[in-house]
Short mmCIF file of C-alpha atoms in Angstrom, two decimals:
data_model
loop_
_atom_site.label_atom_id
_atom_site.label_comp_id
_atom_site.label_asym_id
_atom_site.label_seq_id
_atom_site.Cartn_x
_atom_site.Cartn_y
_atom_site.Cartn_z
CA MET A 1 30.24 -12.23 7.12
CA SER A 2 27.51 -12.58 4.42
CA GLN A 3 26.34 -15.76 3.04
CA ASN A 4 24.77 -13.89 0.09
CA SER A 5 27.90 -14.14 -2.26
CA SER A 6 26.69 -16.28 -5.25
CA ARG A 7 26.68 -15.07 -8.55
CA SER A 8 23.31 -13.95 -10.20
CA LEU A 9 21.43 -16.19 -12.58
CA GLY A 10 20.90 -14.50 -16.08
CA LYS A 11 19.28 -15.32 -19.58
CA GLY A 12 19.89 -19.02 -20.50
CA SER A 13 20.51 -20.20 -16.94
CA SER A 14 18.57 -23.41 -15.99
CA PRO A 15 15.57 -22.85 -13.39
CA PRO A 16 16.41 -23.81 -10.00
CA GLY A 17 15.01 -27.04 -8.57
CA PRO A 18 12.12 -27.30 -6.10
CA VAL A 19 13.17 -25.62 -2.59
CA PRO A 20 14.21 -28.22 -0.16
CA ALA A 21 11.84 -28.90 2.79
CA GLY A 22 12.39 -27.29 5.91
CA ILE A 23 13.78 -23.93 4.32
CA ILE A 24 12.37 -20.90 2.41
CA ARG A 25 13.86 -19.61 -0.86
CA VAL A 26 14.33 -15.68 -1.51
CA TYR A 27 14.97 -14.48 -5.04
CA SER A 28 17.02 -11.45 -4.82
CA MET A 29 19.85 -9.08 -5.83
CA ARG A 30 23.02 -8.43 -3.47
CA PHE A 31 22.33 -4.50 -4.11
CA CYS A 32 18.66 -4.29 -4.23
CA PRO A 33 17.26 -2.27 -1.49
CA PHE A 34 13.57 -3.76 -1.59
CA ALA A 35 15.16 -7.28 -1.52
CA GLN A 36 17.15 -6.18 1.28
CA ARG A 37 13.79 -5.80 3.21
CA THR A 38 13.18 -9.32 2.74
CA LEU A 39 16.66 -10.29 3.89
CA LEU A 40 16.64 -8.18 6.97
CA VAL A 41 13.19 -9.75 8.16
CA LEU A 42 14.74 -13.41 7.35
CA LYS A 43 17.79 -12.75 9.46
CA ALA A 44 16.11 -10.85 12.18
CA LYS A 45 13.57 -13.67 12.59
CA GLY A 46 16.53 -16.43 12.37
CA ILE A 47 14.60 -18.01 9.43
CA LYS A 48 16.43 -20.67 7.65
CA HIS A 49 16.70 -19.81 3.86
CA GLU A 50 18.64 -20.08 0.49
CA ILE A 51 19.10 -16.87 -1.82
CA ILE A 52 19.30 -16.98 -5.59
CA ASN A 53 20.44 -13.90 -7.01
CA ILE A 54 18.85 -12.79 -10.42
CA ASN A 55 20.62 -10.47 -12.87
CA LEU A 56 18.21 -7.67 -13.15
CA LYS A 57 19.95 -6.35 -16.39
CA ASN A 58 19.58 -9.81 -17.98
CA LYS A 59 16.82 -11.75 -16.49
CA PRO A 60 16.40 -15.44 -17.14
CA ASP A 61 13.01 -16.33 -18.80
CA TRP A 62 12.08 -18.83 -16.07
CA PHE A 63 12.13 -16.00 -13.51
CA PHE A 64 8.92 -14.55 -14.98
CA ASN A 65 7.31 -17.86 -13.97
CA LYS A 66 8.28 -16.90 -10.34
CA ASN A 67 7.03 -13.35 -10.69
CA PRO A 68 5.20 -12.04 -13.82
CA PHE A 69 6.58 -8.61 -12.95
CA GLY A 70 10.05 -9.86 -13.25
CA LEU A 71 11.03 -8.09 -9.99
CA VAL A 72 12.81 -9.19 -6.80
CA PRO A 73 12.28 -9.89 -4.03
CA VAL A 74 10.18 -13.18 -4.46
CA LEU A 75 9.73 -16.05 -1.72
CA GLU A 76 9.10 -19.58 -2.87
CA THR A 77 8.20 -22.28 -0.33
CA SER A 78 9.06 -25.93 -0.30
CA GLN A 79 5.44 -26.50 -1.65
CA GLY A 80 6.13 -24.33 -4.46
CA GLN A 81 4.02 -21.30 -3.21
CA LEU A 82 5.29 -17.84 -4.72
CA ILE A 83 5.10 -14.54 -2.78
CA TYR A 84 5.99 -11.17 -4.12
CA GLU A 85 6.06 -7.36 -3.50
CA SER A 86 8.75 -6.64 -0.83
CA VAL A 87 6.02 -5.46 1.89
CA ILE A 88 3.94 -8.52 1.27
CA THR A 89 6.85 -10.94 1.59
CA CYS A 90 7.98 -9.29 4.77
CA GLU A 91 4.44 -9.44 6.13
CA TYR A 92 4.04 -13.05 5.15
CA LEU A 93 7.23 -13.99 6.86
CA ASP A 94 6.06 -12.13 10.23
CA GLU A 95 2.92 -14.20 10.17
CA ALA A 96 4.30 -17.70 9.22
CA TYR A 97 7.21 -17.76 11.69
CA PRO A 98 7.59 -17.17 15.32
CA GLY A 99 9.04 -13.99 16.84
CA LYS A 100 6.92 -11.20 15.88
CA LEU A 101 8.52 -8.03 14.15
CA PHE A 102 5.26 -6.24 14.23
CA PRO A 103 3.48 -5.20 17.14
CA GLU A 104 0.60 -7.48 18.48
CA ASP A 105 -1.34 -4.29 19.27
CA PRO A 106 -3.59 -3.73 16.10
CA TYR A 107 -3.39 0.10 16.59
CA LYS A 108 0.36 0.04 17.07
CA LYS A 109 0.72 -2.16 14.07
CA ALA A 110 -1.39 0.15 12.02
CA PHE A 111 0.71 3.06 12.97
CA GLN A 112 3.73 1.44 11.60
CA LYS A 113 1.83 0.77 8.55
CA MET A 114 0.87 4.59 8.37
CA ILE A 115 4.70 5.53 8.90
CA LEU A 116 5.52 3.40 5.93
CA GLU A 117 2.64 4.98 3.69
CA SER A 118 4.27 8.42 4.65
CA PHE A 119 7.76 7.02 3.75
CA SER A 120 6.39 5.54 0.54
CA LYS A 121 7.78 8.21 -1.83
CA VAL A 122 11.43 7.74 -0.82
CA PRO A 123 12.51 5.24 -3.13
CA LEU A 124 11.36 7.02 -6.23
CA LEU A 125 12.43 10.64 -5.02
CA SER A 126 16.06 9.07 -4.00
CA LYS A 127 16.28 7.37 -7.33
CA GLU A 128 15.13 10.36 -9.42
CA SER A 129 17.48 12.91 -7.39
CA LEU A 130 20.49 10.38 -8.10
CA VAL A 131 19.78 10.11 -11.93
CA ALA A 132 19.22 14.03 -11.86
CA VAL A 133 22.68 14.66 -10.35
CA ARG A 134 24.35 12.21 -12.67
CA ASN A 135 22.81 13.75 -15.81
CA GLY A 136 23.78 17.17 -14.68
CA GLU A 137 20.36 18.10 -13.99
CA ASP A 138 18.80 20.21 -11.08
CA CYS A 139 17.34 17.63 -8.22
CA SER A 140 16.27 20.41 -5.68
CA ALA A 141 12.53 19.56 -5.84
CA GLN A 142 13.08 15.81 -5.09
CA LYS A 143 15.66 16.83 -2.32
CA ALA A 144 12.92 19.41 -0.81
CA GLU A 145 10.38 16.60 -0.88
CA LEU A 146 13.10 14.19 0.92
CA ARG A 147 13.53 16.66 3.49
CA MET A 148 9.79 16.76 4.04
CA VAL A 149 9.17 13.02 4.66
CA PHE A 150 12.54 13.09 6.92
CA SER A 151 10.97 15.87 8.93
CA ASN A 152 7.81 13.93 9.19
CA LEU A 153 9.88 10.85 10.58
CA GLU A 154 11.79 13.56 12.83
CA GLU A 155 8.59 14.50 14.27
CA ILE A 156 7.30 11.03 15.16
CA LEU A 157 10.66 10.30 16.89
CA PHE A 158 10.41 13.66 18.78
CA ARG A 159 7.00 13.01 20.05
CA GLN A 160 7.47 9.51 20.79
CA LYS A 161 10.86 10.19 22.65
CA THR A 162 11.85 6.40 21.69
CA THR A 163 15.18 5.43 19.77
CA PHE A 164 13.24 3.38 17.03
CA PHE A 165 10.11 3.86 15.27
CA GLY A 166 8.33 1.32 17.15
CA GLY A 167 9.59 2.07 20.59
CA ASP A 168 12.83 1.02 22.33
CA THR A 169 13.54 -1.78 20.45
CA VAL A 170 13.99 -2.45 16.75
CA SER A 171 10.94 -3.68 14.86
CA MET A 172 9.19 -4.03 11.58
CA ILE A 173 8.99 -0.53 10.49
CA ASP A 174 12.59 0.07 11.06
CA TYR A 175 13.81 -2.70 8.73
CA LEU A 176 11.10 -1.79 6.23
CA ILE A 177 12.81 1.79 5.79
CA TRP A 178 16.23 1.21 6.70
CA PRO A 179 17.65 0.25 3.11
CA TRP A 180 17.12 3.76 1.86
CA PHE A 181 19.05 5.39 4.72
CA GLU A 182 21.91 2.82 4.22
CA ARG A 183 21.99 4.57 0.61
CA LEU A 184 22.19 8.17 1.69
CA GLY A 185 25.56 8.51 0.92
CA SER A 186 25.85 6.51 -2.44
CA PHE A 187 22.70 8.26 -3.48
CA GLU A 188 24.24 11.59 -2.76
CA ILE A 189 21.31 12.76 -0.50
CA ALA A 190 23.09 12.49 2.73
CA ASP A 191 22.55 16.52 3.43
CA CYS A 192 18.84 15.89 3.45
CA VAL A 193 19.05 14.78 6.89
CA ASN A 194 21.31 17.46 8.20
CA HIS A 195 18.45 19.18 10.31
CA THR A 196 16.95 15.79 11.47
CA LEU A 197 18.88 15.16 14.87
CA LYS A 198 16.82 12.24 16.14
CA LEU A 199 16.77 10.71 12.78
CA LYS A 200 20.53 10.65 12.55
CA LEU A 201 20.67 9.17 16.03
CA TRP A 202 18.27 6.30 14.68
CA ILE A 203 20.65 5.98 11.71
CA ALA A 204 23.50 5.56 14.14
CA ALA A 205 21.61 3.22 16.32
CA MET A 206 20.30 1.02 13.34
CA LYS A 207 24.11 0.61 12.08
CA LYS A 208 24.87 -0.91 15.69
CA ASP A 209 21.70 -3.60 15.22
CA PRO A 210 23.28 -7.12 14.55
CA THR A 211 20.98 -7.82 11.67
CA VAL A 212 21.29 -4.54 9.81
CA SER A 213 25.21 -4.57 10.29
CA ALA A 214 25.29 -8.20 9.08
CA LEU A 215 23.76 -7.32 5.84
CA LEU A 216 25.52 -3.67 5.63
CA VAL A 217 26.93 -2.86 2.21
CA GLU A 218 29.93 -0.15 2.38
CA GLU A 219 29.37 2.86 0.61
CA LYS A 220 32.17 2.72 -1.54
CA THR A 221 30.73 -0.77 -3.09
CA LEU A 222 27.32 0.83 -3.30
CA LYS A 223 28.65 3.67 -5.48
CA ASN A 224 30.45 1.35 -7.78
CA PHE A 225 27.56 -0.79 -8.26
CA ILE A 226 25.24 2.32 -9.14
CA HIS A 227 27.61 3.32 -11.62
CA LEU A 228 27.69 -0.14 -13.64
CA TYR A 229 23.76 -0.41 -12.81
CA LEU A 230 23.03 3.00 -14.42
CA GLN A 231 25.04 2.03 -17.37
CA ASN A 232 22.84 -0.94 -17.77
CA SER A 233 26.05 -3.38 -17.46
CA PRO A 234 25.13 -7.10 -17.14
CA GLU A 235 27.92 -7.00 -14.68
CA ALA A 236 26.66 -4.85 -12.48
CA CYS A 237 24.76 -7.13 -10.19
CA ASP A 238 27.72 -9.30 -9.58
CA TYR A 239 30.16 -6.40 -8.64
CA GLY A 240 32.77 -7.24 -6.01
CA LEU A 241 32.31 -11.23 -6.88
CA MET B 1 -27.16 3.82 12.25
CA ALA B 2 -29.07 4.72 9.05
CA SER B 3 -29.59 8.29 10.09
CA TYR B 4 -25.82 8.64 10.76
CA TYR B 5 -25.35 7.50 7.09
CA LEU B 6 -27.73 9.94 5.65
CA SER B 7 -26.52 13.06 7.77
CA PRO B 8 -25.41 16.20 5.99
CA SER B 9 -21.56 16.27 5.65
CA HIS B 10 -19.71 18.61 7.73
CA GLY B 11 -17.76 21.27 6.07
CA LEU B 12 -16.37 25.00 6.40
CA ARG B 13 -19.50 27.26 6.82
CA ASN B 14 -19.56 30.37 4.37
CA PHE B 15 -17.65 33.11 6.05
CA SER B 16 -20.61 35.61 5.34
CA GLU B 17 -22.51 33.71 8.08
CA LEU B 18 -22.32 35.67 11.29
CA GLY B 19 -20.53 34.10 14.25
CA GLU B 20 -19.57 30.99 12.39
CA ALA B 21 -15.90 30.48 11.27
CA GLY B 22 -16.55 26.63 10.67
CA SER B 23 -18.36 23.60 11.64
CA SER B 24 -17.33 22.67 15.03
CA PRO B 25 -15.11 19.62 15.69
CA PRO B 26 -17.03 16.60 16.97
CA GLY B 27 -16.69 15.39 20.25
CA PRO B 28 -14.92 12.39 21.69
CA VAL B 29 -15.99 8.86 20.34
CA PRO B 30 -18.30 7.40 23.02
CA ALA B 31 -16.84 4.04 24.37
CA GLY B 32 -18.05 0.86 22.89
CA ILE B 33 -18.08 2.10 19.56
CA ILE B 34 -16.00 3.43 16.72
CA ARG B 35 -16.08 6.30 14.50
CA VAL B 36 -15.38 6.55 10.76
CA TYR B 37 -14.96 10.00 8.79
CA SER B 38 -16.40 9.14 5.51
CA MET B 39 -18.17 10.48 2.53
CA ARG B 40 -21.44 8.94 1.37
CA PHE B 41 -19.98 8.45 -2.49
CA CYS B 42 -16.46 7.74 -1.88
CA PRO B 43 -15.14 4.30 -2.96
CA PHE B 44 -12.42 4.26 -0.70
CA ALA B 45 -14.39 4.87 2.37
CA GLN B 46 -16.93 2.32 1.07
CA ARG B 47 -14.23 -0.13 1.71
CA THR B 48 -14.05 0.31 5.26
CA LEU B 49 -18.02 0.54 5.69
CA LEU B 50 -18.24 -2.76 4.05
CA VAL B 51 -15.77 -4.12 6.64
CA LEU B 52 -17.46 -2.50 9.64
CA LYS B 53 -21.09 -3.94 8.34
CA ALA B 54 -19.61 -7.41 7.35
CA LYS B 55 -18.09 -7.88 10.81
CA GLY B 56 -21.18 -6.26 12.63
CA ILE B 57 -18.93 -3.69 14.31
CA LYS B 58 -21.06 -0.87 16.32
CA HIS B 59 -19.75 2.44 14.36
CA GLU B 60 -20.92 6.03 13.89
CA ILE B 61 -20.32 7.81 10.60
CA ILE B 62 -19.55 11.42 10.09
CA ASN B 63 -19.56 12.52 6.97
CA ILE B 64 -17.18 15.08 5.51
CA ASN B 65 -17.88 17.46 2.59
CA LEU B 66 -14.74 16.96 0.58
CA LYS B 67 -15.21 20.09 -1.64
CA ASN B 68 -15.48 22.34 1.64
CA LYS B 69 -13.38 20.57 4.24
CA PRO B 70 -13.46 21.52 7.97
CA ASP B 71 -10.26 22.79 9.42
CA TRP B 72 -10.54 20.44 12.33
CA PHE B 73 -10.42 17.52 9.82
CA PHE B 74 -6.93 17.78 9.17
CA ASN B 75 -6.28 17.14 12.85
CA LYS B 76 -7.73 13.67 12.19
CA ASN B 77 -5.75 13.15 8.86
CA PRO B 78 -3.02 15.54 7.76
CA PHE B 79 -3.72 14.26 4.34
CA GLY B 80 -7.48 15.34 4.62
CA LEU B 81 -8.60 12.22 2.80
CA VAL B 82 -11.61 9.97 4.03
CA PRO B 83 -12.01 7.18 5.35
CA VAL B 84 -10.45 7.82 9.04
CA LEU B 85 -11.15 5.66 12.09
CA GLU B 86 -11.40 7.24 15.48
CA THR B 87 -11.42 5.04 18.42
CA SER B 88 -12.95 6.13 22.00
CA GLN B 89 -9.18 6.50 23.07
CA GLY B 90 -8.85 9.09 20.37
CA GLN B 91 -6.60 6.89 18.09
CA LEU B 92 -6.81 7.77 14.61
CA ILE B 93 -6.16 5.50 11.75
CA TYR B 94 -6.17 6.54 8.11
CA GLU B 95 -5.56 4.91 4.52
CA SER B 96 -8.50 2.89 3.45
CA VAL B 97 -6.37 -0.64 3.28
CA ILE B 98 -4.90 0.12 6.56
CA THR B 99 -8.45 0.96 8.29
CA CYS B 100 -9.55 -2.71 6.95
CA GLU B 101 -6.86 -4.58 8.28
CA TYR B 102 -6.99 -2.68 11.51
CA LEU B 103 -10.58 -3.58 11.90
CA ASP B 104 -9.96 -7.16 10.95
CA GLU B 105 -7.32 -7.55 13.78
CA ALA B 106 -9.14 -5.62 16.34
CA TYR B 107 -12.48 -7.19 16.14
CA PRO B 108 -13.57 -10.82 15.77
CA GLY B 109 -14.81 -12.62 12.60
CA LYS B 110 -11.60 -12.69 10.35
CA LEU B 111 -12.35 -11.44 6.84
CA PHE B 112 -8.89 -12.32 5.81
CA PRO B 113 -7.81 -15.86 5.52
CA GLU B 114 -5.93 -17.26 8.63
CA ASP B 115 -3.39 -19.09 6.32
CA PRO B 116 -0.54 -16.65 5.94
CA TYR B 117 0.21 -17.71 2.16
CA LYS B 118 -3.71 -17.24 1.42
CA LYS B 119 -3.52 -13.80 3.00
CA ALA B 120 -0.65 -12.88 1.14
CA PHE B 121 -2.16 -13.92 -2.19
CA GLN B 122 -5.08 -11.83 -1.42
CA LYS B 123 -2.77 -8.82 -1.17
CA MET B 124 -1.20 -9.52 -4.19
CA ILE B 125 -4.27 -9.72 -5.99
CA LEU B 126 -4.84 -6.10 -4.39
CA GLU B 127 -1.62 -5.06 -5.65
CA SER B 128 -2.57 -6.02 -9.24
CA PHE B 129 -5.93 -3.92 -9.01
CA SER B 130 -3.98 -0.99 -7.51
CA LYS B 131 -4.17 0.98 -10.59
CA VAL B 132 -7.89 0.74 -11.23
CA PRO B 133 -9.00 3.66 -9.03
CA LEU B 134 -6.83 6.16 -11.08
CA LEU B 135 -7.35 4.48 -14.62
CA SER B 136 -11.22 4.50 -13.76
CA LYS B 137 -11.26 7.99 -12.76
CA GLU B 138 -8.82 9.29 -15.79
CA SER B 139 -11.13 7.35 -18.11
CA LEU B 140 -14.34 9.21 -16.88
CA VAL B 141 -12.86 12.65 -16.89
CA ALA B 142 -11.39 12.23 -20.27
CA VAL B 143 -14.78 11.17 -21.67
CA ARG B 144 -16.41 14.16 -20.15
CA ASN B 145 -13.94 16.46 -21.45
CA GLY B 146 -14.51 14.80 -24.86
CA GLU B 147 -11.02 13.29 -25.12
CA ASP B 148 -9.50 9.83 -25.59
CA CYS B 149 -9.92 7.25 -23.33
CA SER B 150 -8.79 4.16 -25.03
CA ALA B 151 -5.34 3.73 -23.15
CA GLN B 152 -6.77 3.81 -19.78
CA LYS B 153 -9.66 1.38 -20.96
CA ALA B 154 -6.85 -0.85 -22.41
CA GLU B 155 -5.04 -1.01 -19.15
CA LEU B 156 -8.24 -1.54 -17.33
CA ARG B 157 -9.16 -4.71 -19.56
CA MET B 158 -5.78 -6.06 -18.90
CA VAL B 159 -6.42 -5.85 -14.90
CA PHE B 160 -9.76 -7.44 -15.44
CA SER B 161 -8.31 -10.07 -17.72
CA ASN B 162 -5.73 -11.10 -14.97
CA LEU B 163 -8.66 -11.12 -12.30
CA GLU B 164 -10.51 -13.40 -14.82
CA GLU B 165 -7.72 -15.65 -14.81
CA ILE B 166 -7.62 -16.20 -11.10
CA LEU B 167 -11.28 -16.98 -10.67
CA PHE B 168 -10.97 -19.39 -13.81
CA ARG B 169 -7.84 -21.06 -12.11
CA GLN B 170 -9.30 -21.47 -8.98
CA LYS B 171 -13.07 -22.40 -10.16
CA THR B 172 -14.21 -20.33 -7.23
CA THR B 173 -17.25 -18.08 -7.09
CA PHE B 174 -15.19 -15.49 -4.95
CA PHE B 175 -11.54 -14.44 -5.18
CA GLY B 176 -10.85 -15.88 -1.64
CA GLY B 177 -12.93 -19.06 -2.21
CA ASP B 178 -16.53 -19.81 -2.27
CA THR B 179 -17.70 -17.45 0.40
CA VAL B 180 -16.87 -13.57 0.36
CA SER B 181 -13.93 -12.40 2.08
CA MET B 182 -11.63 -9.50 2.59
CA ILE B 183 -10.35 -9.00 -1.02
CA ASP B 184 -13.78 -8.92 -2.67
CA TYR B 185 -14.98 -5.83 -0.40
CA LEU B 186 -11.34 -4.11 -1.10
CA ILE B 187 -12.15 -4.19 -4.89
CA TRP B 188 -15.96 -4.01 -4.87
CA PRO B 189 -16.61 -0.31 -4.77
CA TRP B 190 -15.00 0.16 -8.27
CA PHE B 191 -17.05 -2.63 -9.74
CA GLU B 192 -20.28 -1.05 -8.45
CA ARG B 193 -19.12 2.03 -10.29
CA LEU B 194 -18.48 0.57 -13.83
CA GLY B 195 -21.78 2.01 -15.01
CA SER B 196 -21.42 5.51 -13.64
CA PHE B 197 -17.93 5.57 -14.57
CA GLU B 198 -18.92 4.39 -18.09
CA ILE B 199 -16.48 1.52 -18.24
CA ALA B 200 -18.95 -1.41 -18.19
CA ASP B 201 -17.63 -2.61 -21.60
CA CYS B 202 -14.50 -3.30 -19.95
CA VAL B 203 -15.76 -6.47 -18.40
CA ASN B 204 -17.59 -7.46 -21.77
CA HIS B 205 -14.95 -10.71 -22.50
CA THR B 206 -14.68 -11.33 -18.41
CA LEU B 207 -17.26 -13.94 -17.96
CA LYS B 208 -16.32 -15.23 -14.71
CA LEU B 209 -15.97 -11.73 -13.21
CA LYS B 210 -19.24 -10.71 -14.76
CA LEU B 211 -20.56 -13.85 -12.58
CA TRP B 212 -18.70 -12.47 -9.46
CA ILE B 213 -20.32 -9.13 -9.81
CA ALA B 214 -23.75 -10.57 -9.91
CA ALA B 215 -22.79 -12.64 -6.75
CA MET B 216 -21.41 -9.70 -4.70
CA LYS B 217 -24.68 -7.82 -5.70
CA LYS B 218 -26.49 -10.68 -3.68
CA ASP B 219 -24.23 -10.36 -0.84
CA PRO B 220 -26.01 -8.81 2.18
CA THR B 221 -23.31 -6.43 3.10
CA VAL B 222 -22.81 -5.32 -0.50
CA SER B 223 -26.65 -4.81 -1.04
CA ALA B 224 -27.02 -2.83 2.09
CA LEU B 225 -24.58 -0.22 0.94
CA LEU B 226 -25.29 -0.41 -2.82
CA VAL B 227 -25.90 3.20 -4.32
CA GLU B 228 -27.96 3.40 -7.55
CA GLU B 229 -26.20 3.83 -10.75
CA LYS B 230 -28.40 6.97 -11.41
CA THR B 231 -27.68 8.70 -7.90
CA LEU B 232 -23.82 7.95 -8.57
CA LYS B 233 -23.96 9.51 -12.08
CA ASN B 234 -25.70 12.65 -10.45
CA PHE B 235 -23.05 12.87 -7.72
CA ILE B 236 -20.26 12.56 -10.15
CA HIS B 237 -21.65 15.14 -12.26
CA LEU B 238 -21.78 17.57 -9.33
CA TYR B 239 -18.39 16.45 -7.80
CA LEU B 240 -16.77 17.04 -10.95
CA GLN B 241 -18.01 20.64 -11.20
CA ASN B 242 -16.53 21.10 -7.72
CA SER B 243 -19.94 21.82 -6.26
CA PRO B 244 -20.01 22.13 -2.33
CA GLU B 245 -23.28 20.29 -2.61
CA ALA B 246 -22.08 17.35 -4.34
CA CYS B 247 -21.29 15.34 -1.14
CA ASP B 248 -24.97 15.74 0.07
CA TYR B 249 -26.74 14.97 -3.34
CA GLY B 250 -29.83 13.17 -2.49
CA LEU B 251 -30.46 14.59 1.08
#
């Protein structure tokens, strides 16, 4: 089902060669939510690409020549151009390839970016909540903040009376926030959407989207990955291979 | 337009004044122009004003007293921050970078490059700059409290070295090439404030960056909106004391 089944490259590995003409390369990691944004956009737009997975617990030195921050995702073109930061990679792909995922209307596009801004603390809050739970600490503050963000998203869906955040079909904003909703169960914050009914309907609709379902990772697999990753295991990124 | 820029800010009136519970919300935006809620000394709002001016967009400015915000302003932006754009159709756009990107898309005369990679590169430069607003502010507050600001200044120097490296590699005057473009305007407001924030020494060893600063000061858009260092310093003094008069300093 998924073409993304290659072992990650770690310290001591040789740097990959240039990107062949006609495709774009993405440096990724099979379980990274930020990289998943880029993979969703590549798939949704039908862009020919190759994936090189990076062992984030044992990074190759050459990877810092691709992104000085040493993070995934990173895009590399056949001309050797490098683009990093997940949102910047998604915006680049939307502009460089046909089939726009962002709306054409400048206000509607700005509105999607404002939704993304309101969502911006969710990655950190989810991670803090998970780490707290695993350390036997209190996570109620993080969960309260998460519920507030989700209430805000609920309000938007309620006001618009649409299935997705950009209207009645899936668009860029849905893909940009999806990866953290895929991880509600594995991050143990599923109860944070208990009172947001439209948001739960959106989650169900997203799971039926062909792009989302093609890249969906089972909760059990994510949990096992997380367990290894939080222990800093160099095997985490290749779990299941 | 000049008189609007110099208008006193809107805020909550003193409850002791008879018959006034607060300033009245402004009416709808007339057709053919766009409105920006701003504050005369806010670096984030200055981004939006620079883009409006550079693109020659007809606009009106309503200044907000950020130390005494009117209740109605939270209907414009639930975060209560400037800048906010309001169109004649009542559409509201906030977050300084989002407002600038909106203006670039909605009006002719692109400030961002057309090439998707060059545009992405400008956004990556902006990302590398992203900690400067907080670091500058932290450094200033530390200095005024007699505390150590060497950590913030060290981080600022690192960011500025990174920017220097880009200018050196490209061999261009501006960050997008030989003419000014979006990225230059997006980062400019904090370089205008190096003196008033007392971090001017952080560019001591970045020669190309200093040449860029000089070139920016000669840009017609930048120089039209430039605020004197002395004025900024007096504003900062009042603002850090939470004075409700700060935002109208000089009027």
